[in-house]
Coordinates of C-alpha atoms in Angstrom, one line a residue:
Chain A
M1 CA 107.7 76.8 58.2
N2 CA 105.4 77.8 61.1
S3 CA 106.1 81.4 60.6
L4 CA 104.2 81.3 57.3
G5 CA 101.0 80.2 59.0
P6 CA 99.8 83.7 59.9
M7 CA 100.4 84.8 56.3
T8 CA 97.8 82.5 55.0
A9 CA 94.6 84.3 55.5
P10 CA 94.7 88.1 55.6
S11 CA 94.9 89.3 52.0
L12 CA 92.8 86.8 50.2
N13 CA 89.6 88.6 50.8
P14 CA 87.1 88.4 48.0
R15 CA 87.3 92.1 47.2
V16 CA 90.9 91.8 46.0
F17 CA 91.5 90.9 42.4
Q18 CA 92.6 87.3 42.0
H19 CA 94.1 85.5 39.0
P20 CA 95.0 81.8 38.8
I21 CA 98.3 80.7 37.3
R22 CA 99.5 77.2 36.6
I23 CA 103.1 76.2 37.0
Y24 CA 104.7 74.6 33.9
W25 CA 108.2 73.2 33.1
E26 CA 109.1 76.6 31.6
D27 CA 108.6 78.3 35.0
T28 CA 110.9 76.0 37.0
D29 CA 114.7 75.7 37.3
A30 CA 117.2 73.0 38.2
G31 CA 116.5 73.6 41.9
G32 CA 113.2 71.8 41.3
I33 CA 111.2 75.0 42.1
V34 CA 109.9 78.1 40.3
F35 CA 112.6 80.4 39.2
Y36 CA 112.3 83.5 41.3
A37 CA 112.4 86.1 38.5
N38 CA 109.2 84.5 37.1
Y39 CA 107.1 85.9 40.0
L40 CA 107.5 89.3 38.2
K41 CA 105.8 87.7 35.2
F42 CA 103.1 86.2 37.3
F43 CA 102.5 89.6 39.0
E44 CA 102.2 91.2 35.6
R45 CA 99.8 88.7 34.2
S46 CA 97.5 89.4 37.2
R47 CA 97.9 93.2 36.9
T48 CA 97.1 92.9 33.2
E49 CA 93.9 90.9 33.8
W50 CA 92.9 93.3 36.6
L51 CA 93.2 96.2 34.2
R52 CA 91.4 94.3 31.5
A53 CA 88.6 93.5 34.0
L54 CA 88.3 97.2 34.5
G55 CA 88.0 97.8 30.8
F56 CA 91.7 98.7 30.0
G57 CA 93.4 96.2 27.8
Q58 CA 97.1 97.1 27.3
Q59 CA 97.0 97.3 23.5
V60 CA 93.8 99.3 23.6
L61 CA 95.3 101.7 26.1
R62 CA 98.3 102.1 23.9
D63 CA 96.3 102.7 20.8
A64 CA 93.9 105.1 22.5
S65 CA 96.2 107.1 24.6
G66 CA 99.6 106.8 22.8
G67 CA 101.1 105.9 26.1
M68 CA 101.9 102.9 28.2
F69 CA 102.8 101.9 31.7
V70 CA 106.4 101.3 32.5
V71 CA 107.7 99.6 35.6
S72 CA 110.0 101.9 37.6
E73 CA 110.6 99.8 40.7
T74 CA 110.0 96.3 42.0
T75 CA 110.4 94.6 45.3
V76 CA 109.7 91.0 46.0
K77 CA 110.0 88.8 49.0
Y78 CA 110.1 85.0 48.4
H79 CA 108.7 83.1 51.4
S80 CA 108.2 79.5 50.1
P81 CA 108.8 77.8 46.8
A82 CA 106.2 76.6 44.2
R83 CA 106.7 73.5 42.1
L84 CA 105.6 72.0 38.8
D85 CA 101.8 71.6 38.4
D86 CA 101.0 73.9 41.3
T87 CA 98.2 76.4 41.0
L88 CA 98.9 79.9 42.3
I89 CA 96.4 82.6 43.0
V90 CA 98.0 86.0 42.3
T91 CA 96.4 89.1 43.6
A92 CA 96.6 92.8 42.6
E93 CA 95.5 95.8 44.6
L94 CA 96.3 99.5 44.5
Q95 CA 98.5 100.7 47.4
T96 CA 99.0 104.3 46.4
G97 CA 98.2 106.2 43.2
G98 CA 99.1 109.6 41.9
K99 CA 99.1 111.3 38.5
A100 CA 102.7 110.3 37.7
S101 CA 103.0 106.9 39.3
L102 CA 101.1 104.0 41.0
T103 CA 102.2 101.4 43.4
I104 CA 100.5 98.0 43.2
V105 CA 100.8 95.4 46.0
Q106 CA 100.8 91.8 44.7
R107 CA 100.9 88.4 46.3
A108 CA 101.2 84.9 45.1
Y109 CA 99.5 82.1 47.0
L110 CA 99.7 78.4 46.6
R111 CA 96.2 76.9 46.3
T112 CA 95.6 73.5 47.8
A113 CA 92.2 72.0 47.3
N114 CA 90.7 68.8 48.5
E115 CA 87.1 67.7 49.0
N116 CA 86.8 69.4 52.4
Q117 CA 88.4 72.8 51.9
T118 CA 90.6 75.2 50.0
S119 CA 93.6 76.7 51.7
D120 CA 96.1 79.3 50.4
R121 CA 99.7 79.8 51.6
L122 CA 101.6 82.9 50.8
L123 CA 104.6 82.2 48.5
A124 CA 105.7 85.6 47.5
E125 CA 104.7 89.2 47.8
G126 CA 105.9 92.4 46.4
T127 CA 105.3 96.0 45.2
I128 CA 105.4 97.2 41.6
R129 CA 105.7 100.9 41.0
L130 CA 104.4 102.0 37.6
G131 CA 105.0 105.2 35.7
W132 CA 103.5 106.3 32.4
V133 CA 105.3 107.1 29.2
N134 CA 104.6 108.2 25.6
S135 CA 104.9 105.0 23.6
N136 CA 107.1 106.6 20.9
T137 CA 109.3 108.9 22.8
L138 CA 109.3 106.9 26.1
K139 CA 109.1 110.3 27.9
P140 CA 107.2 110.4 31.2
G141 CA 103.6 111.6 31.1
R142 CA 100.4 111.6 33.2
I143 CA 98.5 108.4 33.8
P144 CA 95.1 108.8 32.0
A145 CA 92.5 109.9 34.5
P146 CA 90.0 107.2 33.7
V147 CA 92.6 104.5 34.4
L148 CA 93.6 106.1 37.7
E149 CA 90.0 106.4 38.8
A150 CA 89.1 102.9 37.9
L151 CA 91.9 101.5 39.9
K152 CA 90.9 103.4 43.0
Chain B
M1 CA 117.2 112.8 31.6
N2 CA 119.6 115.1 33.4
S3 CA 119.1 113.4 36.7
L4 CA 120.8 110.4 35.4
G5 CA 124.1 112.2 34.7
P6 CA 125.5 111.9 38.2
M7 CA 124.7 108.2 38.2
T8 CA 127.2 107.5 35.5
A9 CA 130.4 107.4 37.3
P10 CA 130.5 106.4 41.0
S11 CA 130.2 102.6 41.0
L12 CA 132.2 101.6 38.0
N13 CA 135.4 101.4 39.9
P14 CA 137.8 98.7 38.6
R15 CA 137.7 96.8 41.9
V16 CA 134.0 95.9 41.5
F17 CA 133.2 92.8 39.5
Q18 CA 132.0 93.5 36.0
H19 CA 130.3 91.2 33.5
P20 CA 129.3 92.2 30.0
I21 CA 125.9 91.2 28.6
R22 CA 124.6 91.7 25.1
I23 CA 120.9 92.4 24.5
Y24 CA 119.1 90.0 22.0
W25 CA 115.6 89.8 20.7
E26 CA 114.7 87.4 23.5
D27 CA 115.4 90.1 26.1
T28 CA 113.1 92.8 24.6
D29 CA 109.4 93.3 24.6
A30 CA 106.8 95.0 22.4
G31 CA 107.6 98.4 24.0
G32 CA 110.9 98.2 22.0
I33 CA 113.0 97.9 25.2
V34 CA 114.4 95.3 27.5
F35 CA 111.6 93.6 29.6
Y36 CA 112.2 94.7 33.2
A37 CA 112.0 91.2 34.7
N38 CA 115.1 90.3 32.7
Y39 CA 117.4 92.5 34.8
L40 CA 117.0 89.8 37.5
K41 CA 118.5 87.4 35.0
F42 CA 121.3 89.7 34.1
F43 CA 122.1 90.3 37.7
E44 CA 122.2 86.6 38.3
R45 CA 124.5 85.9 35.4
S46 CA 126.9 88.5 36.8
R47 CA 126.7 87.1 40.3
T48 CA 127.3 83.6 39.0
E49 CA 130.4 84.7 37.1
W50 CA 131.6 86.5 40.1
L51 CA 131.3 83.4 42.2
R52 CA 133.0 81.4 39.5
A53 CA 135.8 83.9 39.3
L54 CA 136.3 83.3 43.0
G55 CA 136.4 79.5 42.5
F56 CA 132.7 78.6 43.2
G57 CA 130.8 77.3 40.3
Q58 CA 127.1 76.7 41.1
Q59 CA 127.0 73.0 40.2
V60 CA 130.3 72.4 41.9
L61 CA 129.1 74.1 45.1
R62 CA 125.9 72.0 45.0
D63 CA 127.8 68.7 44.5
A64 CA 130.4 69.5 47.1
S65 CA 128.2 71.0 49.8
G66 CA 124.8 69.5 49.2
G67 CA 123.4 73.0 49.4
M68 CA 122.6 76.0 47.1
F69 CA 121.9 79.7 47.3
V70 CA 118.2 80.7 47.1
V71 CA 117.0 84.2 46.5
S72 CA 114.9 85.5 49.4
E73 CA 114.4 89.1 48.4
T74 CA 115.0 91.3 45.4
T75 CA 114.6 95.1 44.8
V76 CA 115.2 96.8 41.5
K77 CA 115.0 100.4 40.4
Y78 CA 114.8 101.0 36.6
H79 CA 116.3 104.3 35.6
S80 CA 116.6 104.1 31.8
P81 CA 115.7 101.5 29.1
A82 CA 118.1 99.3 27.2
R83 CA 117.5 98.2 23.6
L84 CA 118.3 95.5 21.1
D85 CA 122.1 95.2 20.4
D86 CA 123.1 97.2 23.5
T87 CA 126.0 96.1 25.6
L88 CA 125.5 96.2 29.3
I89 CA 128.1 96.0 32.0
V90 CA 126.6 94.4 35.1
T91 CA 128.3 94.6 38.4
A92 CA 128.2 92.6 41.6
E93 CA 129.5 93.5 45.1
L94 CA 128.8 92.4 48.6
Q95 CA 126.8 94.8 50.7
T96 CA 126.3 92.7 53.9
G97 CA 127.1 89.1 54.6
G98 CA 126.3 86.8 57.6
K99 CA 126.1 83.1 58.1
A100 CA 122.5 82.8 57.1
S101 CA 122.2 85.4 54.4
L102 CA 124.0 87.8 52.1
T103 CA 122.9 91.0 50.4
I104 CA 124.5 91.7 47.0
V105 CA 124.3 95.1 45.3
Q106 CA 124.1 95.0 41.5
R107 CA 124.0 97.6 38.8
A108 CA 123.5 97.5 35.0
Y109 CA 125.2 100.1 32.9
L110 CA 124.8 100.9 29.3
R111 CA 128.3 100.9 27.6
T112 CA 128.8 103.3 24.8
A113 CA 132.1 103.2 23.1
N114 CA 133.6 105.2 20.3
E115 CA 137.2 106.0 19.2
N116 CA 137.6 108.6 21.9
Q117 CA 136.2 107.2 25.1
T118 CA 134.0 104.7 26.8
S119 CA 131.1 105.9 28.9
D120 CA 128.6 104.1 31.1
R121 CA 125.1 105.2 32.1
L122 CA 123.3 103.5 34.9
L123 CA 120.2 101.7 33.7
A124 CA 119.1 99.7 36.7
E125 CA 120.3 98.9 40.2
G126 CA 119.1 96.6 42.9
T127 CA 119.8 94.4 45.8
I128 CA 119.6 90.6 45.9
R129 CA 119.3 88.9 49.3
L130 CA 120.5 85.3 49.3
G131 CA 119.9 82.5 51.8
W132 CA 121.3 79.0 51.7
V133 CA 119.3 75.8 51.7
N134 CA 119.9 72.0 51.6
S135 CA 119.4 71.1 47.9
N136 CA 117.2 68.1 48.7
T137 CA 115.1 69.3 51.6
L138 CA 115.2 73.0 50.8
K139 CA 115.6 73.7 54.5
P140 CA 117.7 76.7 55.5
G141 CA 121.3 76.2 56.4
R142 CA 124.6 78.1 56.9
I143 CA 126.5 79.5 54.0
P144 CA 129.7 77.6 53.6
A145 CA 132.5 79.6 55.3
P146 CA 134.9 79.5 52.4
V147 CA 132.3 81.1 50.1
L148 CA 131.5 83.7 52.7
E149 CA 135.1 84.6 53.1
A150 CA 135.9 84.8 49.4
L151 CA 133.1 87.2 48.9
K152 CA 134.2 89.6 51.6
Chain C
M1 CA 125.0 57.0 24.5
N2 CA 127.4 55.4 22.0
S3 CA 125.4 56.7 19.1
L4 CA 126.5 60.2 19.9
G5 CA 130.2 59.4 19.5
P6 CA 130.3 60.0 15.7
M7 CA 128.4 63.3 16.1
T8 CA 131.3 64.8 18.0
A9 CA 133.7 65.9 15.4
P10 CA 132.4 66.7 11.9
S11 CA 130.9 70.2 12.1
L12 CA 133.3 72.0 14.4
N13 CA 135.7 73.0 11.7
P14 CA 137.3 76.4 12.3
R15 CA 135.6 78.0 9.3
V16 CA 132.2 77.7 10.9
F17 CA 131.1 80.6 13.1
Q18 CA 131.2 79.7 16.8
H19 CA 129.8 81.5 19.8
P20 CA 130.2 80.4 23.4
I21 CA 127.2 80.3 25.8
R22 CA 127.2 79.6 29.5
I23 CA 124.3 77.8 31.1
Y24 CA 122.7 79.7 34.1
W25 CA 119.8 78.8 36.4
E26 CA 117.4 80.8 34.1
D27 CA 118.1 78.2 31.3
T28 CA 117.3 75.1 33.3
D29 CA 114.1 73.4 34.3
A30 CA 113.0 71.1 37.1
G31 CA 114.3 68.1 35.2
G32 CA 117.7 69.4 36.1
I33 CA 118.6 70.1 32.5
V34 CA 118.4 72.9 30.0
F35 CA 114.8 73.6 29.0
Y36 CA 114.6 72.5 25.3
A37 CA 112.9 75.7 24.0
N38 CA 116.0 77.7 25.1
Y39 CA 118.1 76.2 22.3
L40 CA 116.2 78.5 19.9
K41 CA 117.4 81.4 22.0
F42 CA 121.0 80.1 22.0
F43 CA 120.8 79.6 18.2
E44 CA 119.6 83.1 17.8
R45 CA 122.3 84.6 20.0
S46 CA 124.9 82.8 17.8
R47 CA 123.2 83.9 14.5
T48 CA 123.1 87.5 15.8
E49 CA 126.8 87.5 16.7
W50 CA 127.5 86.0 13.3
L51 CA 125.7 88.8 11.5
R52 CA 127.3 91.4 13.8
A53 CA 130.8 89.9 13.0
L54 CA 129.9 90.4 9.3
G55 CA 128.9 94.0 10.0
F56 CA 125.2 93.8 10.4
G57 CA 123.9 94.5 13.9
Q58 CA 120.1 93.9 14.1
Q59 CA 119.2 97.4 15.2
V60 CA 121.5 98.9 12.6
L61 CA 119.9 96.7 9.9
R62 CA 116.5 97.8 11.0
D63 CA 117.3 101.5 11.1
A64 CA 119.1 101.4 7.8
S65 CA 116.8 99.2 5.7
G66 CA 113.4 99.6 7.4
G67 CA 113.2 95.8 7.5
M68 CA 114.1 92.9 9.7
F69 CA 114.5 89.2 9.7
V70 CA 111.6 87.0 10.9
V71 CA 111.8 83.4 11.6
S72 CA 109.4 81.4 9.5
E73 CA 110.3 77.8 10.4
T74 CA 112.4 76.0 13.0
T75 CA 113.4 72.4 13.4
V76 CA 115.5 71.1 16.3
K77 CA 116.7 67.7 17.3
Y78 CA 117.8 67.2 20.9
H79 CA 120.5 64.6 21.3
S80 CA 121.9 65.0 24.8
P81 CA 121.1 67.4 27.7
A82 CA 123.1 70.3 29.0
R83 CA 123.3 71.3 32.7
L84 CA 124.0 74.2 35.0
D85 CA 127.4 75.8 34.5
D86 CA 128.1 74.0 31.2
T87 CA 129.7 75.9 28.4
L88 CA 128.2 75.4 25.0
I89 CA 129.7 76.3 21.6
V90 CA 126.9 77.2 19.2
T91 CA 127.6 77.4 15.5
A92 CA 125.9 79.1 12.6
E93 CA 126.3 78.5 8.9
L94 CA 124.3 79.2 5.8
Q95 CA 122.6 76.1 4.2
T96 CA 120.6 77.8 1.4
G97 CA 120.0 81.4 0.6
G98 CA 117.7 83.2 -1.8
K99 CA 116.2 86.6 -2.1
A100 CA 113.1 85.8 -0.1
S101 CA 114.4 83.4 2.5
L102 CA 117.5 81.9 4.1
T103 CA 118.1 78.6 5.9
I104 CA 120.7 78.5 8.6
V105 CA 122.1 75.3 10.1
Q106 CA 122.9 75.6 13.8
R107 CA 124.5 73.2 16.3
A108 CA 125.1 73.3 20.0
Y109 CA 128.1 71.4 21.4
L110 CA 129.1 70.8 25.0
R111 CA 132.6 71.9 25.6
T112 CA 134.7 69.9 27.9
A113 CA 138.2 71.1 28.6
N114 CA 141.0 69.8 30.7
E115 CA 144.7 70.2 30.7
N116 CA 145.2 67.8 27.9
Q117 CA 142.5 68.5 25.4
T118 CA 139.2 70.1 24.4
S119 CA 136.4 67.9 23.2
D120 CA 132.9 68.9 22.0
R121 CA 129.8 66.7 22.0
L122 CA 126.8 67.5 19.9
L123 CA 123.8 68.3 22.1
A124 CA 121.3 69.8 19.7
E125 CA 121.1 70.7 16.0
G126 CA 118.5 72.4 13.9
T127 CA 117.6 74.6 11.0
I128 CA 116.2 78.1 11.1
R129 CA 114.4 79.5 8.1
L130 CA 114.4 83.3 7.9
G131 CA 112.3 85.6 5.8
W132 CA 112.5 89.4 5.6
V133 CA 109.7 91.8 6.4
N134 CA 109.1 95.6 6.5
S135 CA 109.5 96.6 10.2
N136 CA 106.3 98.6 10.2
T137 CA 103.9 96.7 8.0
L138 CA 105.4 93.2 8.6
K139 CA 104.9 92.5 4.9
P140 CA 107.4 90.2 3.2
G141 CA 110.2 91.8 1.3
R142 CA 113.6 91.0 -0.2
I143 CA 116.6 90.4 1.9
P144 CA 119.1 93.3 1.4
A145 CA 121.7 92.2 -1.2
P146 CA 124.7 93.1 1.0
V147 CA 123.5 90.9 3.8
L148 CA 122.9 88.0 1.5
E149 CA 126.3 88.3 -0.1
A150 CA 128.1 88.6 3.2
L151 CA 126.5 85.4 4.5
K152 CA 127.5 83.4 1.4
Chain D
M1 CA 98.2 86.9 3.3
N2 CA 95.5 85.2 1.2
S3 CA 97.2 81.8 1.5
L4 CA 96.2 81.7 5.2
G5 CA 92.5 81.8 4.5
P6 CA 92.1 78.1 3.9
M7 CA 94.0 77.3 7.1
T8 CA 91.3 78.8 9.3
A9 CA 88.9 76.1 9.6
P10 CA 90.0 72.5 9.3
S11 CA 91.7 71.6 12.5
L12 CA 89.5 73.3 15.0
N13 CA 87.1 70.5 15.3
P14 CA 85.6 70.1 18.8
R15 CA 87.2 66.7 19.4
V16 CA 90.7 68.1 19.4
F17 CA 92.0 69.3 22.7
Q18 CA 92.0 73.1 23.0
H19 CA 93.7 75.4 25.5
P20 CA 93.4 79.2 25.6
I21 CA 96.5 81.3 26.1
R22 CA 96.6 85.1 26.6
I23 CA 99.5 87.1 25.2
Y24 CA 101.3 89.3 27.8
W25 CA 104.3 91.7 27.6
E26 CA 106.6 88.8 28.6
D27 CA 105.7 87.0 25.4
T28 CA 106.5 89.8 22.9
D29 CA 109.7 91.2 21.5
A30 CA 110.9 94.5 20.1
G31 CA 109.4 93.6 16.7
G32 CA 106.0 94.2 18.4
I33 CA 105.0 90.6 18.0
V34 CA 105.2 87.3 19.9
F35 CA 108.8 86.0 20.1
Y36 CA 108.8 82.8 18.0
A37 CA 110.5 80.6 20.5
N38 CA 107.6 81.1 22.9
Y39 CA 105.3 79.0 20.7
L40 CA 107.2 76.0 22.1
K41 CA 106.1 77.1 25.5
F42 CA 102.5 77.6 24.4
F43 CA 102.5 74.1 22.9
E44 CA 103.8 72.6 26.1
R45 CA 101.2 74.4 28.2
S46 CA 98.5 72.9 26.0
R47 CA 100.0 69.4 26.0
T48 CA 100.4 69.6 29.8
E49 CA 96.7 70.5 30.2
W50 CA 95.7 67.8 27.8
L51 CA 97.6 65.2 29.8
R52 CA 96.1 66.6 33.0
A53 CA 92.6 66.4 31.5
L54 CA 93.3 62.7 30.9
G55 CA 94.4 62.2 34.5
F56 CA 98.2 62.5 34.2
G57 CA 99.7 65.6 35.9
Q58 CA 103.4 65.9 35.2
Q59 CA 104.5 65.8 38.8
V60 CA 102.2 63.0 39.6
L61 CA 103.5 61.0 36.7
R62 CA 107.1 61.6 37.8
D63 CA 106.4 60.6 41.4
A64 CA 104.4 57.6 40.4
S65 CA 106.5 56.2 37.6
G66 CA 110.0 57.6 38.3
G67 CA 110.1 58.8 34.8
M68 CA 109.2 61.8 32.7
F69 CA 108.7 62.9 29.1
V70 CA 111.6 64.6 27.3
V71 CA 111.3 66.4 24.0
S72 CA 113.5 64.9 21.4
E73 CA 112.5 66.8 18.3
T74 CA 110.4 69.9 17.5
T75 CA 109.4 71.5 14.2
V76 CA 107.4 74.7 14.0
K77 CA 106.1 76.7 11.1
Y78 CA 105.2 80.3 11.8
H79 CA 102.4 81.6 9.5
S80 CA 101.3 84.9 11.0
P81 CA 102.2 86.9 14.1
A82 CA 100.3 87.3 17.4
R83 CA 100.4 90.5 19.4
L84 CA 99.9 91.8 23.0
D85 CA 96.5 91.0 24.4
D86 CA 95.6 88.5 21.8
T87 CA 93.9 85.3 22.8
L88 CA 95.3 82.1 21.2
I89 CA 93.7 78.7 21.1
V90 CA 96.3 76.0 21.2
T91 CA 95.5 72.5 20.2
A92 CA 97.1 69.1 20.9
E93 CA 96.5 65.8 19.3
L94 CA 98.4 62.5 18.9
Q95 CA 99.9 61.9 15.5
T96 CA 101.8 58.7 16.1
G97 CA 102.5 56.8 19.3
G98 CA 104.8 53.9 20.1
K99 CA 106.3 52.5 23.3
A100 CA 109.5 54.6 23.0
S101 CA 108.2 57.8 21.5
L102 CA 105.1 59.9 20.7
T103 CA 104.6 62.6 18.1
I104 CA 102.1 65.3 18.9
V105 CA 100.7 67.8 16.4
Q106 CA 100.0 71.2 17.8
R107 CA 98.5 74.4 16.4
A108 CA 98.1 77.9 17.6
Y109 CA 95.1 79.9 16.4
L110 CA 94.2 83.5 16.9
R111 CA 90.7 83.8 18.3
T112 CA 88.7 86.8 17.2
A113 CA 85.3 87.2 18.7
N114 CA 82.6 89.7 18.2
E115 CA 78.9 89.7 18.8
N116 CA 78.2 87.8 15.6
Q117 CA 80.8 85.1 15.4
T118 CA 84.1 83.6 16.5
S119 CA 86.8 83.0 14.0
D120 CA 90.2 81.4 14.3
R121 CA 93.2 82.0 12.1
L122 CA 96.2 79.6 12.1
L123 CA 99.3 81.4 13.5
A124 CA 101.7 78.5 14.0
E125 CA 101.8 74.7 13.8
G126 CA 104.3 72.1 14.7
T127 CA 105.1 68.6 15.8
I128 CA 106.7 67.7 19.1
R129 CA 108.4 64.3 19.4
L130 CA 108.5 63.0 23.0
G131 CA 110.6 60.2 24.5
W132 CA 110.5 58.9 28.0
V133 CA 113.4 58.8 30.5
N134 CA 114.1 57.8 34.0
S135 CA 114.0 61.0 36.1
N136 CA 117.2 60.3 37.9
T137 CA 119.4 58.7 35.3
L138 CA 117.9 60.4 32.3
K139 CA 118.2 57.0 30.5
P140 CA 115.5 56.2 27.9
G141 CA 112.6 54.0 28.9
R142 CA 109.2 52.9 27.9
I143 CA 106.2 55.2 28.0
P144 CA 103.9 53.9 30.7
A145 CA 101.1 51.9 29.0
P146 CA 98.2 53.8 30.7
V147 CA 99.5 57.1 29.4
L148 CA 99.9 55.8 25.9
E149 CA 96.4 54.3 25.9
A150 CA 94.8 57.4 27.2
L151 CA 96.4 59.5 24.5
K152 CA 95.1 57.3 21.7

């Protein structure tokens, strides 16, 4: 699909967080490709590693603050399929962030590598809106300031 | 959450396709609630049963036409969590339909039943955009006319 | 596979608990068949409905007793694959039961129905060993007597 | 559980294939721990990387030989739970191998690391029996000799 050509380059700049994900049988469906709902899992793995890289493991956050992120809205566009054994590069970057919610932009690229070069083709992209709740009551609260600042 | 009150009634009219889904351990996460990505699965189960009720099983469609639906875009808003043992009612209805793509609106309601009445609270809602591809080449094609007409 | 012939009949007697499960895209993999790990999910759905039919919903059990079942051992043999749109009948019956653990036998059959008859072919069978733990501490405890008696 | 103490050391010898796996929300359930069925996924990821390390990617195998591995039997014992953010080390080693089937032993350990030392505690262990089938007909066949030799 020629229209995907221009999507290859722009976002994969080295300042954006990147996380590699391998495609296994568990990720595919009888269409021979990755089951679309799984991109939400891939996005979350990348977000989680991004937070961890900034010093905020999920369980640590929960134990320390008594709260946790909850996903309040997701949008995903699927451009091109991934297959068994593929390696994806999944990015995470802050789009907007306030005290009550954050929006993260995430993209999944297919990595193709040979001796000469590495290229990345955009497979899927989306936005994930996160709120913050008390872990016990599930009532909305404020995102801890240190987390918010680290993401910005 | 008061704001959810008005969401209870409007869409559950008897003319909209409804499919019941029970929540099992497999659907939940360590937050004690249904893992958000699973609503895409619930929506698909309901869509699939809707198509089947109209005479179009997925495998039959694939064998007969050589093509299959692929999901090209999803949006989901999460209003309220579901928990272990809950029963959800998941709806499916056509929003817009053309030869190359369809958009389906889907909602998941929590069913609460006692001796006096049944009530339904909106938990999540979204839109699923579907395209059609050749099963072997994965190249885009036209949605079979009988399917398109049945959905309308 | 001729060897599967004799497996068809024996266990599907009407006194054994039976639960129907439909195969959706989410259950399949790129081999075109149901991903084997999912039979553990199907077995659990059937076990859960069996317990519910006996009056013991999982969440109710947890709230009332402060404990929950945990799976301590699983064995599954896979005889024949299931595919998209198939309907399975999944059984559950007690094999052995003591105060500290239970073993449940479970089987998944492919249901084929036409105007003349219904037949069931054994696809997978296994045993699930369950223990009981305190929901908060996860320490082993005794299975509540009413549950144990109901299952026997 | 004291009985788990002795399980810590024996199998993690450096000659056994080891693959690290991180626990995300998607892997957990409302009990606050990893959903037991997911260990079959973790085992498969490790097996797949083991095969890849030996030069046999799954898709490459399928394209080159027209066949694929299918799982014919699984047994898993669950000793101790894993939680969100944990890092597991999942091993894979050949137990027995013939022309028609292989049995692989797999173990999942919880890795705990601090400045002084790394320790590993056995969480789950199992055996996976694999057969080989033609990718199109799903009929049993012989495991390709180069694969069999590499695993031994």
